[in-house]
Coordinates of C-alpha atoms and ligand atoms in Angstrom, one line a residue:
M1 CA 116.3 101.0 69.4
S2 CA 113.8 103.1 71.5
E3 CA 112.0 101.7 74.4
T4 CA 108.8 102.8 76.2
N5 CA 107.5 101.8 79.6
L6 CA 104.0 101.2 80.4
K7 CA 102.0 104.5 80.3
D8 CA 98.4 103.4 80.3
M9 CA 97.0 100.6 82.6
Q10 CA 94.6 99.6 79.9
D11 CA 97.5 98.3 77.8
L12 CA 98.5 96.0 80.5
V13 CA 95.0 95.0 81.1
S14 CA 94.4 93.8 77.4
L15 CA 97.9 92.1 77.3
C16 CA 96.9 90.1 80.4
K17 CA 93.6 89.0 78.9
R18 CA 95.1 88.3 75.4
R19 CA 97.9 86.2 76.8
G20 CA 96.1 84.4 79.6
F21 CA 97.3 86.1 82.8
I22 CA 94.3 87.8 84.2
F23 CA 90.6 87.7 83.2
Q24 CA 87.6 89.7 84.4
S25 CA 85.8 87.5 86.8
S26 CA 82.3 86.0 85.5
E27 CA 83.1 87.7 82.3
I28 CA 80.4 85.9 80.3
Y29 CA 77.8 87.3 82.7
G30 CA 79.0 90.9 82.1
G31 CA 81.8 90.6 84.9
L32 CA 81.8 91.3 88.7
S33 CA 83.3 94.7 89.4
S34 CA 86.7 94.7 90.8
C35 CA 87.0 90.9 90.9
W36 CA 89.7 89.0 88.7
D37 CA 90.5 85.5 87.8
Y38 CA 94.1 84.6 87.2
G39 CA 94.6 82.5 84.1
P40 CA 97.3 79.8 83.6
L41 CA 100.2 82.2 83.1
G42 CA 98.9 84.6 86.0
I43 CA 98.9 81.8 88.4
E44 CA 102.4 80.7 87.6
L45 CA 103.6 84.3 88.1
R46 CA 101.7 84.7 91.3
K47 CA 103.0 81.2 92.5
N48 CA 106.6 82.2 91.8
I49 CA 106.1 85.6 93.9
K50 CA 104.4 83.7 96.7
D51 CA 107.0 80.9 96.7
R52 CA 109.8 83.5 96.6
W53 CA 108.2 85.3 99.6
W54 CA 107.6 82.2 101.6
N55 CA 111.1 81.0 101.0
A56 CA 112.7 84.5 102.0
M57 CA 110.6 84.4 105.1
T58 CA 110.6 80.9 106.3
L59 CA 114.0 79.6 105.3
R60 CA 115.2 81.3 108.4
E61 CA 115.7 80.0 111.8
D62 CA 113.6 82.7 113.4
V63 CA 110.4 82.5 111.3
V64 CA 107.8 79.8 111.0
G65 CA 104.6 79.7 108.9
I66 CA 101.0 79.1 109.5
D67 CA 97.7 78.9 107.6
A68 CA 94.8 80.2 109.7
S69 CA 91.2 80.0 108.6
I70 CA 89.4 82.9 106.9
L71 CA 86.4 82.7 109.2
M72 CA 87.3 83.5 112.7
H73 CA 85.4 84.0 116.0
P74 CA 83.5 87.4 115.6
E75 CA 85.1 88.5 119.0
V76 CA 88.6 88.6 117.1
W77 CA 87.1 91.6 115.0
K78 CA 85.8 93.3 118.1
A79 CA 89.1 93.0 119.9
S80 CA 91.2 94.1 116.8
G81 CA 89.2 97.1 116.5
H82 CA 87.8 96.3 113.1
V83 CA 84.1 96.1 114.2
D84 CA 84.0 99.6 115.6
G85 CA 87.0 101.3 113.6
F86 CA 87.3 99.8 110.1
N87 CA 85.1 102.4 108.5
D88 CA 85.0 104.9 105.7
P89 CA 82.8 108.0 106.0
M90 CA 80.3 107.9 103.2
V91 CA 77.8 110.3 101.6
D92 CA 75.0 109.8 99.1
C93 CA 73.9 112.3 96.3
K94 CA 70.4 113.1 97.1
E95 CA 69.6 113.3 93.3
C96 CA 71.1 110.2 91.8
K97 CA 71.8 108.1 94.9
S98 CA 75.5 107.6 94.1
R99 CA 77.8 106.9 97.0
F100 CA 81.0 108.6 97.6
R101 CA 83.8 108.7 100.3
A102 CA 83.3 111.9 102.2
D103 CA 86.9 112.5 102.5
K104 CA 87.5 112.2 98.9
I105 CA 84.9 114.4 97.4
D106 CA 84.4 118.1 97.3
L107 CA 81.0 118.4 99.0
A108 CA 80.6 122.0 97.8
A109 CA 80.8 121.0 94.1
N110 CA 78.3 119.5 91.9
C111 CA 77.9 115.7 91.9
P112 CA 80.5 114.0 89.7
V113 CA 78.1 111.5 88.4
C114 CA 74.8 113.3 87.6
G115 CA 76.3 116.8 87.5
K116 CA 73.4 118.3 89.6
S117 CA 74.3 120.8 92.4
G118 CA 75.3 118.4 95.1
T119 CA 73.2 118.0 98.1
Y120 CA 74.7 115.2 99.9
T121 CA 73.5 113.2 103.0
E122 CA 75.3 113.7 106.2
P123 CA 78.6 111.6 106.3
K124 CA 77.8 108.1 107.7
D125 CA 80.3 105.4 108.7
F126 CA 80.3 102.3 106.4
N127 CA 82.1 99.3 107.7
L128 CA 84.4 97.6 105.2
M129 CA 84.1 94.0 106.4
F130 CA 82.1 91.5 104.6
K131 CA 79.6 89.8 106.7
T132 CA 78.2 86.4 106.2
Q133 CA 76.1 83.7 108.0
M134 CA 77.6 80.7 109.7
G135 CA 75.3 77.7 110.0
P136 CA 71.6 77.4 108.9
V137 CA 70.1 80.0 111.1
E138 CA 70.2 83.6 109.7
D139 CA 70.2 85.5 112.9
S140 CA 72.8 87.7 114.2
S141 CA 74.2 85.3 116.6
A142 CA 75.7 83.3 113.7
Q143 CA 77.1 86.4 111.9
V144 CA 80.8 86.0 111.0
Y145 CA 83.2 88.1 108.9
L146 CA 85.4 87.3 106.0
R147 CA 88.7 88.4 107.4
P148 CA 89.9 91.9 106.3
E149 CA 93.6 91.0 107.1
T150 CA 95.4 87.7 107.7
A151 CA 97.4 89.2 110.7
Q152 CA 94.8 88.3 113.3
G153 CA 95.0 84.7 112.6
I154 CA 98.7 85.0 113.6
F155 CA 98.0 87.0 116.8
V156 CA 95.4 84.5 118.1
N157 CA 97.8 81.7 117.4
F158 CA 100.8 83.4 119.0
L159 CA 101.1 81.1 122.1
N160 CA 100.1 77.9 120.1
V161 CA 103.0 78.5 117.7
Q162 CA 105.4 79.7 120.4
S163 CA 104.9 76.8 122.8
T164 CA 104.8 74.0 120.1
M165 CA 107.7 75.1 118.2
R166 CA 109.6 76.1 121.4
K167 CA 110.4 79.6 119.9
K168 CA 112.3 82.3 121.9
L169 CA 111.9 85.9 121.2
P170 CA 112.6 87.3 118.7
F171 CA 110.8 85.1 116.3
G172 CA 108.2 85.6 113.6
I173 CA 105.1 83.8 112.1
A174 CA 104.4 84.2 108.4
Q175 CA 101.3 83.6 106.4
I176 CA 99.9 83.9 103.0
G177 CA 96.2 84.1 102.5
K178 CA 92.9 85.7 101.2
A179 CA 91.6 88.9 102.7
F180 CA 88.3 90.7 101.9
R181 CA 87.3 94.3 102.1
N182 CA 84.2 96.0 100.8
E183 CA 86.1 98.8 99.3
I184 CA 84.0 101.8 98.2
T185 CA 86.3 102.8 95.4
P186 CA 88.1 99.7 94.0
G187 CA 90.0 100.1 90.8
N188 CA 93.1 100.5 88.8
F189 CA 92.9 96.7 87.7
I190 CA 94.2 94.5 90.6
F191 CA 95.6 97.5 92.5
R192 CA 92.4 97.8 94.8
T193 CA 90.1 94.8 94.8
R194 CA 87.5 93.5 97.2
E195 CA 89.0 90.0 97.3
F196 CA 92.9 90.0 97.5
E197 CA 95.8 88.0 98.9
Q198 CA 98.2 89.1 101.6
M199 CA 101.6 88.0 102.6
E200 CA 102.0 88.9 106.2
M201 CA 104.5 88.3 108.9
Q202 CA 104.5 89.3 112.4
F203 CA 107.9 89.4 114.2
F204 CA 107.4 89.2 118.1
V205 CA 110.2 91.0 119.9
K206 CA 111.1 92.2 123.5
P207 CA 109.4 95.6 124.3
G208 CA 112.1 98.4 123.7
S209 CA 113.9 96.5 120.8
Q210 CA 111.2 97.1 118.3
M211 CA 112.9 100.0 116.5
E212 CA 116.1 98.0 115.9
F213 CA 114.0 95.1 114.3
M214 CA 112.0 97.6 112.3
E215 CA 115.1 98.8 110.6
Q216 CA 116.3 95.3 109.9
W217 CA 113.0 94.3 108.4
K218 CA 112.8 97.4 106.2
E219 CA 116.1 96.6 104.6
I220 CA 115.2 92.9 104.0
R221 CA 111.8 93.8 102.6
W222 CA 113.1 96.6 100.4
N223 CA 115.8 94.1 98.9
W224 CA 113.3 91.5 98.2
H225 CA 111.4 93.7 95.9
L226 CA 114.5 94.5 94.1
E227 CA 115.4 90.8 93.7
N228 CA 112.1 90.4 92.1
G229 CA 113.4 92.5 89.3
L230 CA 111.8 95.9 90.2
R231 CA 113.8 99.0 89.2
P232 CA 114.9 100.9 92.2
E233 CA 113.8 104.2 90.9
R234 CA 110.4 103.0 90.8
L235 CA 110.2 102.4 94.6
R236 CA 110.1 104.7 97.5
W237 CA 109.6 105.0 101.2
E238 CA 106.5 106.6 102.5
P239 CA 106.9 107.0 106.2
H240 CA 103.5 107.7 108.2
G241 CA 103.7 110.9 110.1
P242 CA 102.4 111.0 113.8
G243 CA 98.9 112.1 112.6
E244 CA 98.8 109.3 110.1
L245 CA 99.6 106.4 112.3
A246 CA 97.1 103.5 112.6
H247 CA 95.7 103.1 116.2
Y248 CA 97.8 100.2 116.9
A249 CA 101.2 101.6 115.7
D250 CA 104.1 103.5 117.1
A251 CA 105.9 103.7 113.8
A252 CA 105.0 102.7 110.2
T253 CA 106.3 103.2 106.8
D254 CA 105.1 101.9 103.3
I255 CA 107.0 100.8 100.4
E256 CA 105.4 102.6 97.4
Y257 CA 105.7 101.6 93.7
Q258 CA 105.3 103.9 90.8
Y259 CA 102.2 102.3 89.1
A260 CA 100.9 103.5 85.8
H261 CA 98.3 105.4 87.6
G262 CA 100.7 107.0 90.0
W263 CA 102.6 106.1 93.3
G264 CA 100.7 103.7 95.4
E265 CA 101.3 101.5 98.5
M266 CA 102.6 98.0 97.9
E267 CA 103.8 97.0 101.3
G268 CA 103.4 98.3 104.8
I269 CA 105.9 97.9 107.6
H270 CA 104.4 98.6 111.0
S271 CA 105.5 98.6 114.6
R272 CA 102.4 97.4 116.1
T273 CA 103.3 97.5 119.8
D274 CA 101.5 95.1 122.0
F275 CA 98.3 96.4 120.9
D276 CA 96.7 93.3 119.3
L277 CA 98.0 90.7 121.9
K278 CA 96.8 93.0 124.7
Q279 CA 93.5 93.3 123.1
H280 CA 93.0 89.5 122.6
E281 CA 94.0 89.0 126.2
L282 CA 91.3 91.5 127.3
F283 CA 88.7 90.0 125.1
S284 CA 89.5 86.3 125.3
K285 CA 90.3 86.4 129.0
K286 CA 93.3 84.2 128.2
N287 CA 96.8 84.8 129.4
L288 CA 98.9 85.5 126.3
K289 CA 102.1 86.4 128.0
Y290 CA 105.5 85.1 127.0
L291 CA 107.7 83.7 129.7
D292 CA 111.2 85.0 129.2
A293 CA 113.4 82.4 130.8
E294 CA 116.5 84.3 129.7
D295 CA 115.4 87.5 131.6
G296 CA 114.6 86.1 135.1
N297 CA 111.4 84.4 134.0
K298 CA 109.7 87.8 133.5
K299 CA 106.3 87.5 131.9
Y300 CA 105.2 90.1 129.3
L301 CA 103.5 90.7 126.1
P302 CA 105.9 90.9 123.1
F303 CA 105.8 93.9 120.8
V304 CA 105.3 93.2 117.1
I305 CA 106.8 94.3 113.9
E306 CA 104.6 93.6 110.9
T307 CA 105.5 93.3 107.3
S308 CA 102.4 93.1 105.0
V309 CA 102.5 92.9 101.4
G310 CA 99.6 92.5 98.9
C311 CA 100.3 89.6 96.6
D312 CA 98.3 91.1 93.9
R313 CA 99.9 94.6 94.1
C314 CA 103.3 93.1 94.0
L315 CA 102.3 91.0 91.0
L316 CA 100.9 94.3 89.4
A317 CA 104.2 96.0 90.1
V318 CA 106.2 93.2 88.7
L319 CA 104.1 93.2 85.5
S320 CA 104.1 96.8 85.1
D321 CA 107.9 97.1 85.6
A322 CA 108.6 94.2 83.0
Y323 CA 106.2 95.8 80.5
R324 CA 108.2 97.6 77.5
V325 CA 107.4 98.6 73.9
E326 CA 110.4 98.5 71.6
N327 CA 110.4 100.7 68.7
E328 CA 106.9 101.9 69.1
G329 CA 105.2 103.1 65.9
D330 CA 107.6 101.2 63.7
K331 CA 105.5 98.5 61.9
E332 CA 108.4 96.2 61.1
K333 CA 110.2 96.3 64.3
E334 CA 107.7 97.2 67.1
R335 CA 107.5 94.5 69.7
T336 CA 106.0 94.3 73.2
V337 CA 108.0 92.4 75.7
L338 CA 107.8 91.6 79.5
K339 CA 111.3 91.7 80.8
F340 CA 110.7 89.6 83.8
S341 CA 113.5 88.5 85.9
P342 CA 113.8 84.8 85.1
K343 CA 113.1 84.1 88.8
V344 CA 109.5 85.2 88.4
A345 CA 108.8 84.5 84.7
P346 CA 105.9 82.1 84.4
I347 CA 107.4 80.1 81.5
K348 CA 111.2 79.8 81.5
V349 CA 112.0 78.5 78.1
A350 CA 109.9 77.6 74.8
V351 CA 110.9 75.0 72.3
L352 CA 109.9 75.9 68.7
P353 CA 110.5 73.5 65.9
L354 CA 111.1 75.6 62.7
L355 CA 108.3 73.8 60.9
K356 CA 105.5 71.4 61.8
K357 CA 107.0 68.5 60.0
E358 CA 107.3 65.4 62.0
K359 CA 110.9 65.3 61.1
L360 CA 111.7 68.3 63.3
A361 CA 108.8 68.4 65.6
A362 CA 109.4 64.9 67.0
P363 CA 113.0 65.6 68.2
A364 CA 112.1 69.1 69.4
K365 CA 109.3 67.5 71.4
E366 CA 111.8 65.2 73.0
L367 CA 113.9 68.1 74.1
F368 CA 110.9 70.0 75.3
N369 CA 109.9 66.9 77.5
K370 CA 113.4 66.8 78.9
L371 CA 113.3 70.5 79.8
N372 CA 109.7 70.6 81.0
K373 CA 110.6 68.2 83.8
K374 CA 112.8 70.8 85.2
Y375 CA 111.0 74.2 84.2
P376 CA 107.7 75.4 83.2
A377 CA 108.2 75.2 79.4
E378 CA 106.1 75.7 76.3
F379 CA 106.1 73.7 72.9
D380 CA 104.8 75.8 70.0
V381 CA 104.5 74.8 66.4
T382 CA 101.8 77.2 65.3
G383 CA 102.5 80.1 63.0
T384 CA 105.7 81.7 61.6
I385 CA 108.7 81.6 63.8
G386 CA 108.5 85.4 64.0
K387 CA 105.0 85.2 65.4
R388 CA 105.9 82.6 67.8
Y389 CA 108.9 84.7 69.1
R390 CA 106.6 87.7 69.5
R391 CA 104.0 85.5 71.6
Q392 CA 106.9 84.4 73.8
D393 CA 108.2 88.0 74.2
E394 CA 104.7 89.1 75.3
I395 CA 104.6 86.4 78.0
G396 CA 108.0 87.2 79.1
T397 CA 109.7 83.9 78.3
P398 CA 113.5 84.4 78.9
F399 CA 114.8 82.0 76.1
C400 CA 113.5 80.3 72.9
I401 CA 114.9 77.3 71.4
T402 CA 114.7 76.7 67.8
F403 CA 115.1 73.3 66.2
D404 CA 115.8 73.6 62.5
F405 CA 117.0 71.3 59.6
D406 CA 120.7 71.9 60.7
S407 CA 119.9 70.5 64.0
L408 CA 119.4 67.1 62.5
E409 CA 123.0 67.3 61.2
D410 CA 124.9 69.2 63.8
H411 CA 122.9 68.2 67.0
A412 CA 122.8 71.7 68.0
V413 CA 119.9 74.3 68.4
T414 CA 119.6 78.1 68.4
I415 CA 118.8 79.8 71.5
R416 CA 117.4 83.3 71.5
D417 CA 117.7 85.7 74.3
R418 CA 114.3 87.5 74.9
D419 CA 116.0 90.9 75.8
T420 CA 118.9 91.2 73.4
M421 CA 117.3 88.8 70.7
V422 CA 120.8 87.6 70.2
Q423 CA 120.9 84.0 69.0
E424 CA 123.5 81.4 69.9
R425 CA 124.1 77.9 68.5
V426 CA 124.4 75.5 71.3
S427 CA 125.0 71.8 71.2
L428 CA 121.9 69.8 72.4
D429 CA 124.1 68.1 75.1
K430 CA 124.7 71.5 76.6
V431 CA 121.4 73.0 76.5
E432 CA 120.4 72.0 80.1
Q433 CA 123.7 73.5 81.5
Y434 CA 123.3 76.6 79.4
L435 CA 119.9 77.4 80.8
Q436 CA 121.0 76.7 84.3
D437 CA 123.7 79.2 83.9
K438 CA 121.6 81.8 82.3
L439 CA 118.4 81.4 84.3
Q440 CA 120.1 81.6 87.8
L441 CA 117.1 80.4 89.6
Ligands
GAP501 N1 97.6 93.9 108.5 C1 98.0 95.2 108.2 C2 97.4 95.5 106.8 O1 96.4 94.7 106.6 P1 97.1 97.3 105.1 O2 98.0 98.4 104.8 O3 95.6 97.7 105.2 O4 97.6 96.7 106.3 C3 98.5 95.5 103.7 O5 97.3 96.2 104.0 C4 98.7 95.4 102.3 O6 97.6 94.6 101.7 C5 98.7 96.6 101.5 O7 100.1 97.4 101.5 C6 98.4 96.2 100.0 O8 99.4 95.7 99.4 C7 97.4 95.1 100.3 N2 95.9 95.6 100.2 C8 95.3 96.3 101.0 N3 94.0 96.6 100.6 C9 94.0 96.0 99.5 C10 93.0 95.9 98.4 N4 91.7 96.5 98.6 N5 93.3 95.5 97.2 C11 94.5 94.7 97.0 N6 95.5 94.8 97.9 C12 95.2 95.4 99.1

């Protein structure tokens, strides 16, 4: 048996559409560039990833969660540096008016769109934040931004959370939520989009101890990706050199994944110093200092270790990693299969009566109803059993249960393993235990 990995992102895009994972946004109107809608299976997969992140982060004594609003006071973004510094330098082709990032294009070469000998405008900064109007009056005083990162919602709530939850350092605040960036060059499916979801955690520590905690969180985050089923050889660290550090960081490293389009950042782990809290103190004129009762009632601004992972990039990695084509080119034996870890698989089990006939369908439905109370499950009677297996393979269902004529006599069913395609006969009263042991959720 031969096995091929995902080579072309387009194969994944079409599988995602064909099987109800991800659709182009506003497709019937011709689509909206770089915006995507998650379908029924996509949303289950995404929910599993978010739940796993949330549980890994907050089922600990030292991390609590929040959900801050997307629209924040505009001063927040001045304090954070986004109003002045969240820019890409842009140039326009004077011939065809196409716009490019000045640092990503050879300004001496012809325009890659119209092919004319490029005369470009002078580079001009373009701010990536989406602006919108708050209230009925369209003047600049009511101008607000769609948040470009969720992190600032955590920083401005640092003291609220610390005091209400009576937290002592070190402790963290976790959040999952949408972020928006008017990216110049979105693309590669859901890798770079203008609306995306982040899963971020700020861990507040005593100044001087940040490197120790950075190392701890690096290990935790790396292992979390492995537990989602990603292959270790497709992950790598990408440390930021001194010249590459963001203005707020004294150390930073990314976890990169080898996507079909190449290596790309999936998660950033940053030592953000006390930059953000200091800025919010300055701009809000509120004292945000932590009172350290265990260290002579000293007052200071904590340092911060941030872990920030894009939910959509994580989901793209999980999908890409799971994607395999077996026996490619062999008409009889070729199959496309998503080899998800059962922990993230959107559907855990499918019940397939061999025939539509009521005699088989009714008891099979009874089994499905029982299992579906515990797991997301599917019941499918349409098409040949082979076709139904192929569909379940393509959506990554770990187990298929077939109810056949023998089942009426021996009160047993056939359970097929997605990866090995091995089939086992299991007594009906043992099915639940069998699944529990195998799925290991
Ligand atoms: N709070 C820190 C922060 O926002 P970032 O490196 O700009 O840092 C963190 O973003 C993560 O958010 C990235 O590692 C990536 O997974 C995700 N992300 C950033 N921009 C994105 C985009 N345009 N589309 C999808 N995901 C994005």
